[in-house]
Amino acid sequence: MTAQKNTENNLPRTYAIRTMGCQMNVHDSERFAGLLEEAGYVPVELVPEKAARATEAGDQGADVLVINTCSVRENAANRLFGNLGQLKAVKEARPGMQIAVGGCLAQQLREGIIDRAPWVDVVLGTHNLDVLPVLLERARHNNEAAVEIEESLKVFPSTLPTRRESAYAAWVSISVGCNNTCTFCIVPQLRGKEHDRRPGDILAEVEAVVAEGAIEVTLLGQNVNSYGVSFGDRGAFAKLLRACGEIEGLERVRFTSPHPAAFTDDVIDAMAETPNVMPSLHMPLQSGSDRILRAMRRSYRSEKFLGILDKVRERIPHAAITTDIIVGFPGETEEDFQATLDVVEKSRFSSAFTFIYSPRPGTPAAEMDDQVPPEVVSERYQRLIDLQQRIVLEENQKLVGTTVDVLVSAGEGRKDAETERISGRAADNRLVHIGLPAGLEVAPRPGDMIRVQITYAAPHHLVADSGLNGGLFEVRRTRAGDAWERQQRRKEELILEASGKSPVKLGMPSIGLRPNN
């Protein structure tokens, strides 16, 4: 579609998206981007004249700013309205700018967002992503806010146009919503009941993104291992994993997140027996105390949880297992917390997403008596962090000297430029920073694979400098790297087109190269 033009300098109308929260929100933001581009909007980074006017309020200089919100944390609303307060002045200074708020917090607060921030133009919920361009146009035409919230899913997000951030890796939704009733979680109220896609539709999307160049796919759902219940096949998820193993060109398959209560042996077997399913598993614990798990309505107990981990490691000895843990759930005693520490010690997680409990309005836990004092929660939280840091370092140190295959990624190594390294993920999803040998004419591209030896371990990453002294450093250029190159070339052409200039033949960018002496 032809780009929408502003009256200012005849430049295209631009957009930017700020994403908060989980992987589902990240994937939804890709849908927002696809919808906006189909409607003629252009990413603001492709129009330097507009990107240059970005402010500290996070507007990025865009004509349309979409904030995709999360409702998991207690301070989510405070963060949103604090940011909207900063953006008010930006909007007043930039006639024609629009602000849209979507995601879980929008689904929860609805018109309340406009009540507190009347300069917001659009509010839409989690069930109707597809209406974003229409609402923006309606708000602009009527010169008033457009709010549209649906109570149930109208259009499955995967049928919508998508602008994927990565050329080499892709999210593919297998379901939306959740049928669980955890007392601390508001997601089922905001995302709705679980709705499964048909296997053929999922596999067709996987094949499509692989055809475009991706070599890694992450299957995404609120509870992936309950996939298939809605159409009467409780073994559907294991079958789906095995079917992904038959897709030519798909080198890595991951999934998130399963629920321990529904995790079955057929999924473990599928993981172990399907070569392109990676040896990484995210298994949310939440608490090691059976009493607290019962209060959370988590329908498993610590013994079952540890049993799942034992089965996984029996079939996949090198699996890296990650988790989620909540500290300070209402009524948590020192004995309960110690039970969590004990399970963490036994589980040997490769990483853990740890959270201080925060009450969410509308959840049963928010109304429970015996909320734990903040100073007690903070002290326990630090003890958990210290324990997990020790475990992760010990587990990572065991990998020094081992050989790993790393999929090079873009943007994961914040210090790569100063350390002269590039970064990526090993098969078990650990982050690896790789030293580049001197004299390389062309650096490996995001999407390429590198085989290296681990030389150093830290709690949150591994280092592989084996190639610096003539050791192992084997690069396999991939079609995913080719796709990344095409993506970069196209971005450069679009920048010229958006500025009204004709594209010219451009040299390819290089990353992280060590200068020749």
XYZ file of C-alpha atoms in Angstrom:
517
model
C 0.000 0.000 0.000
C 1.155 3.529 -0.755
C 2.782 5.228 2.220
C 0.660 7.725 4.107
C 2.069 11.207 3.691
C 2.271 14.044 6.182
C 1.928 17.618 5.074
C 5.415 18.309 6.493
C 8.003 17.986 3.721
C 5.865 15.290 2.050
C 7.520 12.678 4.282
C 5.695 9.399 5.047
C 3.703 9.036 8.249
C 5.790 6.981 10.669
C 5.202 4.646 13.589
C 7.083 3.203 16.552
C 6.073 0.470 19.007
C 7.104 0.101 22.642
C 6.581 -3.399 24.008
C 6.302 -4.377 27.669
C 5.933 -7.851 29.146
C 5.991 -11.383 27.805
C 6.818 -13.054 24.496
C 3.136 -12.992 23.562
C 3.266 -9.196 23.679
C 6.425 -9.196 21.562
C 4.617 -11.310 18.985
C 1.520 -9.082 19.148
C 3.757 -6.076 18.470
C 4.930 -7.777 15.279
C 1.260 -7.938 14.287
C 0.749 -4.254 15.101
C 3.746 -3.423 12.907
C 2.427 -5.540 10.057
C -0.999 -3.922 10.242
C 0.447 -0.411 10.280
C 2.739 -1.067 7.335
C -0.126 -2.589 5.362
C -2.035 0.641 6.075
C 0.844 2.718 4.659
C 2.800 3.695 7.788
C 6.599 3.475 7.781
C 8.906 2.499 10.686
C 10.322 5.729 12.077
C 13.902 4.463 11.902
C 13.574 4.496 8.107
C 12.940 8.254 8.092
C 16.017 9.860 9.692
C 14.481 13.348 9.574
C 11.751 12.179 11.932
C 13.831 9.801 14.044
C 16.133 12.735 14.806
C 13.366 14.541 16.705
C 13.017 11.756 19.328
C 12.792 12.908 22.936
C 13.582 11.356 26.283
C 9.864 10.544 26.655
C 10.401 7.534 24.394
C 8.365 8.746 21.427
C 11.237 7.844 19.053
C 10.203 10.767 16.850
C 7.260 8.847 15.393
C 3.939 10.232 14.180
C 2.175 7.235 15.765
C 3.446 5.658 18.979
C 1.900 2.343 20.031
C 2.465 1.241 23.641
C 1.802 -2.487 24.037
C 1.244 -2.901 27.766
C 1.628 -5.662 30.349
C -0.535 -6.090 33.439
C 1.533 -8.603 35.424
C 3.363 -6.231 37.764
C 1.722 -4.026 40.402
C 3.413 -0.876 39.133
C 2.465 -1.477 35.481
C -0.261 1.187 35.572
C 1.988 3.681 37.346
C 4.676 3.149 34.724
C 2.208 3.590 31.892
C 0.647 6.796 33.195
C 4.031 8.196 34.145
C 5.176 7.649 30.574
C 1.965 9.064 29.142
C 2.485 12.152 31.294
C 5.876 12.705 29.639
C 4.379 12.156 26.197
C 1.704 14.833 26.713
C 4.223 17.615 26.163
C 5.650 15.854 23.117
C 2.212 15.577 21.560
C 1.397 19.225 22.256
C 4.592 20.228 20.478
C 4.013 17.925 17.518
C 0.620 18.478 15.829
C -0.777 15.322 14.308
C 1.062 12.895 16.586
C -1.094 10.009 17.826
C -0.691 7.709 20.839
C -2.278 4.244 20.951
C -2.355 1.971 23.996
C -2.916 -1.775 23.580
C -2.147 -4.995 25.423
C -3.295 -6.471 28.719
C -3.422 -3.244 30.719
C -5.568 -1.649 28.014
C -7.910 -4.644 28.140
C -8.145 -4.193 31.917
C -8.418 -0.391 32.264
C -10.371 0.396 29.086
C -11.829 3.935 29.091
C -10.004 4.522 32.372
C -6.887 5.225 30.314
C -8.642 8.102 28.555
C -10.051 9.343 31.871
C -6.525 9.688 33.285
C -4.744 10.604 30.044
C -7.250 12.287 27.692
C -4.504 13.060 25.176
C -4.324 9.345 24.256
C -5.958 8.773 20.862
C -6.626 5.029 20.759
C -7.202 2.235 23.291
C -7.695 -1.337 22.063
C -7.638 -4.713 23.785
C -5.982 -8.086 23.387
C -8.821 -9.610 21.355
C -8.987 -7.136 18.468
C -5.478 -6.216 17.337
C -6.726 -5.943 13.775
C -8.634 -2.680 14.365
C -5.584 -0.535 15.160
C -5.306 1.263 11.772
C -9.078 1.858 11.652
C -9.125 3.312 15.166
C -6.197 5.611 14.392
C -8.009 6.937 11.337
C -11.285 7.282 13.271
C -9.592 9.224 16.067
C -7.888 11.508 13.572
C -11.073 12.115 11.586
C -13.303 12.715 14.625
C -10.633 14.515 16.646
C -11.511 12.428 19.698
C -10.303 9.240 21.362
C -11.363 5.897 19.894
C -11.753 3.048 22.404
C -12.659 -0.477 21.328
C -12.439 -3.498 23.633
C -13.768 -6.935 22.721
C -14.661 -9.555 25.348
C -13.525 -12.513 23.264
C -11.220 -13.241 20.355
C -12.611 -12.082 17.007
C -9.667 -12.676 14.673
C -6.860 -15.129 15.456
C -3.701 -12.994 15.503
C -1.755 -15.332 13.230
C -4.051 -14.481 10.332
C -2.935 -10.852 10.506
C -0.054 -9.283 8.540
C 3.256 -9.413 10.388
C 6.492 -7.481 10.366
C 8.965 -9.849 12.015
C 11.906 -8.192 13.711
C 14.245 -11.107 13.041
C 15.101 -12.553 9.650
C 16.540 -15.735 11.171
C 14.168 -16.577 14.059
C 10.387 -16.396 14.354
C 7.588 -16.679 16.910
C 4.641 -18.846 15.861
C 1.528 -18.867 18.059
C -0.130 -22.237 18.583
C -2.801 -20.933 20.974
C -3.974 -17.839 22.790
C -5.581 -17.551 26.201
C -5.410 -19.804 29.254
C -7.815 -22.131 31.080
C -5.925 -22.154 34.380
C -7.102 -20.260 37.456
C -3.885 -19.344 39.283
C -4.862 -16.983 42.079
C -2.027 -14.521 41.393
C -2.538 -14.214 37.648
C -4.845 -11.880 35.744
C -3.854 -13.113 32.271
C -6.859 -15.473 31.779
C -9.199 -12.552 32.440
C -7.399 -10.401 29.881
C -6.453 -12.977 27.244
C -9.560 -15.151 27.610
C -10.030 -18.912 27.516
C -7.545 -21.013 25.580
C -8.148 -21.052 21.842
C -6.065 -23.522 19.811
C -5.066 -23.230 16.178
C -5.378 -26.268 13.955
C -2.087 -28.160 13.475
C -2.164 -27.694 9.710
C -2.400 -23.911 10.056
C 0.533 -23.849 12.491
C 2.743 -26.025 10.299
C 1.866 -23.948 7.241
C 3.026 -20.808 9.052
C 6.220 -22.530 10.196
C 6.937 -23.628 6.635
C 6.287 -20.092 5.408
C 8.727 -18.423 7.812
C 11.333 -21.081 7.010
C 10.855 -20.369 3.309
C 11.546 -16.698 4.074
C 14.898 -17.615 5.658
C 14.239 -18.372 9.328
C 16.041 -21.394 10.749
C 14.709 -21.114 14.316
C 11.048 -21.120 15.396
C 9.605 -20.735 18.891
C 6.114 -22.174 19.376
C 4.217 -19.798 21.602
C 1.253 -20.203 23.959
C 0.203 -19.437 27.521
C 0.223 -23.176 28.225
C 1.614 -25.017 25.228
C 1.321 -28.530 26.600
C -2.449 -28.260 26.973
C -2.564 -27.607 23.233
C -5.099 -29.846 21.495
C -7.580 -30.166 24.352
C -10.022 -27.848 22.585
C -10.217 -30.171 19.562
C -10.010 -33.428 21.503
C -6.392 -34.517 21.071
C -4.395 -34.480 24.298
C -1.305 -35.718 22.467
C -1.395 -32.904 19.906
C 1.568 -30.951 21.244
C 3.982 -33.892 21.112
C 2.737 -34.631 17.589
C 3.296 -30.995 16.644
C 6.903 -31.112 17.856
C 7.550 -34.260 15.824
C 5.913 -32.692 12.753
C 8.246 -29.692 13.064
C 11.109 -32.174 12.875
C 10.009 -33.038 9.345
C 10.227 -29.474 8.008
C 13.245 -29.129 5.745
C 15.481 -26.209 6.612
C 14.165 -25.775 10.161
C 17.212 -26.216 12.379
C 15.968 -25.159 15.806
C 12.567 -25.529 17.488
C 11.786 -24.096 20.915
C 8.553 -23.591 22.838
C 7.225 -21.577 25.743
C 5.633 -21.990 28.187
C 4.443 -25.349 29.511
C 2.627 -25.938 32.815
C 3.987 -28.640 35.144
C 0.504 -29.998 35.865
C -0.092 -30.888 32.203
C 3.450 -31.824 31.175
C 3.432 -35.405 29.893
C 5.974 -38.066 29.013
C 5.071 -38.005 25.307
C 6.367 -34.412 25.127
C 9.650 -35.465 26.759
C 9.922 -38.315 24.250
C 9.244 -35.957 21.350
C 11.908 -33.555 22.608
C 14.465 -36.341 22.964
C 13.699 -37.995 19.627
C 13.274 -34.954 17.362
C 16.748 -33.656 16.447
C 15.776 -30.048 15.763
C 13.887 -29.627 19.067
C 16.427 -27.861 21.253
C 17.557 -29.162 24.675
C 16.050 -26.232 26.558
C 12.911 -26.169 28.666
C 11.160 -23.415 30.588
C 9.269 -24.998 33.499
C 7.624 -22.485 35.878
C 7.969 -23.518 39.531
C 6.459 -20.392 41.204
C 6.992 -21.879 44.700
C 8.639 -24.919 46.253
C 6.118 -25.032 49.088
C 3.187 -27.401 48.558
C 1.068 -25.271 50.874
C 1.738 -22.151 48.806
C 1.240 -24.027 45.534
C -2.173 -25.047 46.819
C -2.984 -21.419 47.693
C -1.827 -20.396 44.223
C -4.099 -23.049 42.665
C -1.096 -24.568 40.945
C -2.284 -28.149 40.441
C 1.046 -29.893 41.049
C 3.321 -30.302 44.047
C 7.068 -30.056 44.449
C 7.594 -33.820 44.212
C 5.864 -33.956 40.830
C 7.815 -30.924 39.636
C 11.168 -32.483 40.559
C 10.037 -35.759 38.987
C 9.456 -34.014 35.656
C 12.959 -32.552 35.766
C 14.418 -35.989 36.536
C 12.614 -37.510 33.535
C 13.763 -34.716 31.234
C 17.378 -35.069 32.300
C 17.232 -38.844 32.008
C 16.198 -38.553 28.364
C 18.088 -35.303 27.599
C 21.102 -35.168 29.957
C 22.394 -31.842 28.601
C 19.032 -30.022 28.827
C 19.071 -26.516 30.276
C 15.977 -25.891 32.396
C 14.776 -22.401 33.329
C 11.930 -21.330 35.586
C 9.744 -18.610 37.129
C 9.602 -18.074 40.914
C 7.423 -15.759 43.005
C 8.704 -14.589 46.409
C 6.356 -13.299 49.109
C 3.031 -14.799 48.052
C 0.390 -14.047 50.727
C 0.864 -16.227 53.786
C 4.374 -17.377 52.792
C 6.281 -18.322 55.969
C 9.990 -18.796 56.431
C 9.360 -22.542 56.254
C 7.554 -22.107 52.922
C 10.371 -19.989 51.548
C 12.970 -22.514 52.686
C 11.047 -25.159 50.750
C 11.475 -23.003 47.641
C 15.216 -22.705 48.276
C 15.421 -26.477 48.692
C 13.686 -27.124 45.358
C 15.883 -24.563 43.611
C 18.989 -26.261 45.011
C 17.815 -29.640 43.708
C 16.600 -28.326 40.348
C 19.863 -26.692 39.224
C 18.127 -24.207 36.951
C 20.234 -22.661 34.201
C 18.427 -19.383 34.880
C 15.397 -18.169 36.793
C 12.991 -15.285 36.307
C 12.367 -14.225 39.883
C 9.535 -11.918 40.939
C 8.482 -10.212 44.140
C 4.762 -10.890 44.531
C 2.610 -7.905 43.679
C -1.180 -7.970 44.113
C -3.129 -7.515 40.908
C -6.626 -6.048 41.275
C -9.224 -8.614 40.263
C -7.208 -11.660 41.329
C -8.100 -13.800 44.380
C -4.602 -13.429 45.841
C -4.997 -9.665 46.058
C -7.792 -10.165 48.592
C -5.965 -12.715 50.728
C -5.068 -11.957 54.322
C -1.540 -12.212 55.658
C 0.279 -10.221 52.995
C 4.006 -10.557 53.665
C 5.749 -7.358 54.863
C 7.848 -5.743 52.101
C 11.080 -5.824 54.141
C 10.669 -9.581 54.698
C 10.006 -10.166 50.990
C 13.055 -8.126 49.964
C 15.355 -10.082 52.290
C 14.028 -13.412 50.998
C 14.278 -12.252 47.409
C 17.961 -11.429 47.844
C 18.636 -14.834 49.368
C 16.983 -16.496 46.381
C 19.006 -14.397 43.956
C 22.244 -15.265 45.770
C 21.440 -18.989 45.684
C 20.457 -18.985 42.028
C 23.545 -16.978 41.064
C 25.757 -19.562 42.763
C 23.994 -22.460 41.050
C 24.091 -20.867 37.608
C 27.787 -20.102 37.905
C 28.528 -23.656 39.028
C 26.523 -25.122 36.149
C 28.066 -22.771 33.591
C 31.575 -23.529 34.794
C 30.987 -27.202 33.953
C 30.695 -26.133 30.306
C 34.185 -24.616 30.061
C 36.085 -26.656 27.491
C 32.987 -27.997 25.773
C 32.105 -27.364 22.131
C 28.905 -25.498 21.268
C 27.081 -24.446 18.111
C 25.976 -20.819 18.368
C 23.330 -19.120 16.260
C 24.628 -15.564 15.852
C 22.038 -12.968 16.845
C 21.674 -9.221 16.548
C 21.592 -6.985 19.592
C 22.163 -9.539 22.373
C 25.732 -8.494 23.134
C 25.498 -4.935 24.455
C 29.275 -4.688 24.843
C 30.220 -6.454 21.622
C 31.650 -3.332 19.983
C 34.062 -2.620 22.830
C 34.989 -6.271 23.447
C 35.342 -7.073 19.725
C 32.990 -10.014 20.036
C 29.703 -11.146 18.540
C 26.967 -12.930 20.450
C 24.337 -15.606 20.037
C 22.552 -18.544 21.603
C 23.808 -22.088 22.025
C 21.441 -24.996 21.427
C 20.480 -24.972 25.123
C 19.655 -21.235 24.791
C 22.570 -20.024 26.905
C 23.982 -16.677 25.784
C 27.495 -16.969 24.334
C 29.888 -14.094 23.543
C 32.389 -15.098 20.853
C 35.817 -13.603 20.266
C 36.587 -12.950 16.601
C 39.987 -14.088 15.288
C 42.226 -11.388 13.862
C 42.275 -11.000 10.108
C 38.673 -11.932 9.393
C 37.655 -10.308 6.114
C 33.933 -10.787 6.733
C 32.361 -11.293 10.133
C 29.715 -13.959 10.659
C 26.261 -12.496 10.138
C 23.205 -12.781 12.399
C 21.673 -16.071 11.339
C 25.002 -17.778 10.677
C 26.203 -20.648 12.870
C 29.577 -20.782 14.644
C 31.145 -23.801 16.330
C 33.452 -22.743 19.158
C 34.828 -23.906 22.485
C 33.733 -22.329 25.768
C 36.678 -20.655 27.510
C 35.037 -18.758 30.388
C 31.799 -18.867 32.393
C 29.886 -16.140 34.222
C 26.466 -16.329 35.891
C 24.557 -14.852 32.953
C 26.672 -15.769 29.950
C 29.467 -17.863 28.508
C 32.527 -16.670 26.604
C 34.112 -18.510 23.677
C 37.471 -16.984 22.790
C 38.824 -20.255 21.408
C 39.397 -18.741 17.977
C 41.675 -15.970 19.230
C 44.668 -18.270 19.599
C 44.070 -20.454 16.574
C 41.630 -22.773 18.347
C 38.202 -23.914 17.275
C 36.286 -21.324 15.239
C 34.163 -22.807 12.473
C 31.644 -20.626 10.661
C 28.756 -22.028 8.657
C 27.122 -19.391 6.494
C 23.397 -20.059 6.334
C 20.411 -19.014 4.271
C 19.239 -17.253 7.473
C 22.356 -15.090 7.273
C 21.501 -14.441 3.617
C 17.995 -13.391 4.725
C 19.479 -11.011 7.302
C 21.659 -9.461 4.576
C 18.635 -8.972 2.343
C 16.768 -7.405 5.250
C 19.575 -4.914 5.868
C 19.821 -4.062 2.175
C 16.085 -3.494 1.995
C 16.191 -1.211 5.054
C 18.839 0.929 3.374
C 16.754 1.138 0.206
C 13.638 2.066 2.189
C 15.496 4.864 3.962
C 16.350 6.337 0.579
C 12.828 5.838 -0.745
C 11.263 7.431 2.357
C 13.520 10.452 1.849
C 12.430 10.740 -1.757
C 15.726 9.523 -3.167
C 16.294 6.701 -5.623
C 17.839 3.517 -4.215
C 21.403 2.897 -5.285
C 23.563 -0.189 -5.038
C 24.764 -0.360 -1.468
C 27.673 -2.108 0.197
C 26.821 -4.735 2.802
C 27.268 -3.811 6.474
C 29.721 -5.672 8.680
C 29.480 -6.203 12.428
C 32.015 -6.566 15.157
C 35.050 -6.770 12.874
C 38.504 -6.542 14.415
C 40.546 -3.940 12.523
C 43.574 -5.225 10.642
C 46.882 -3.982 11.958
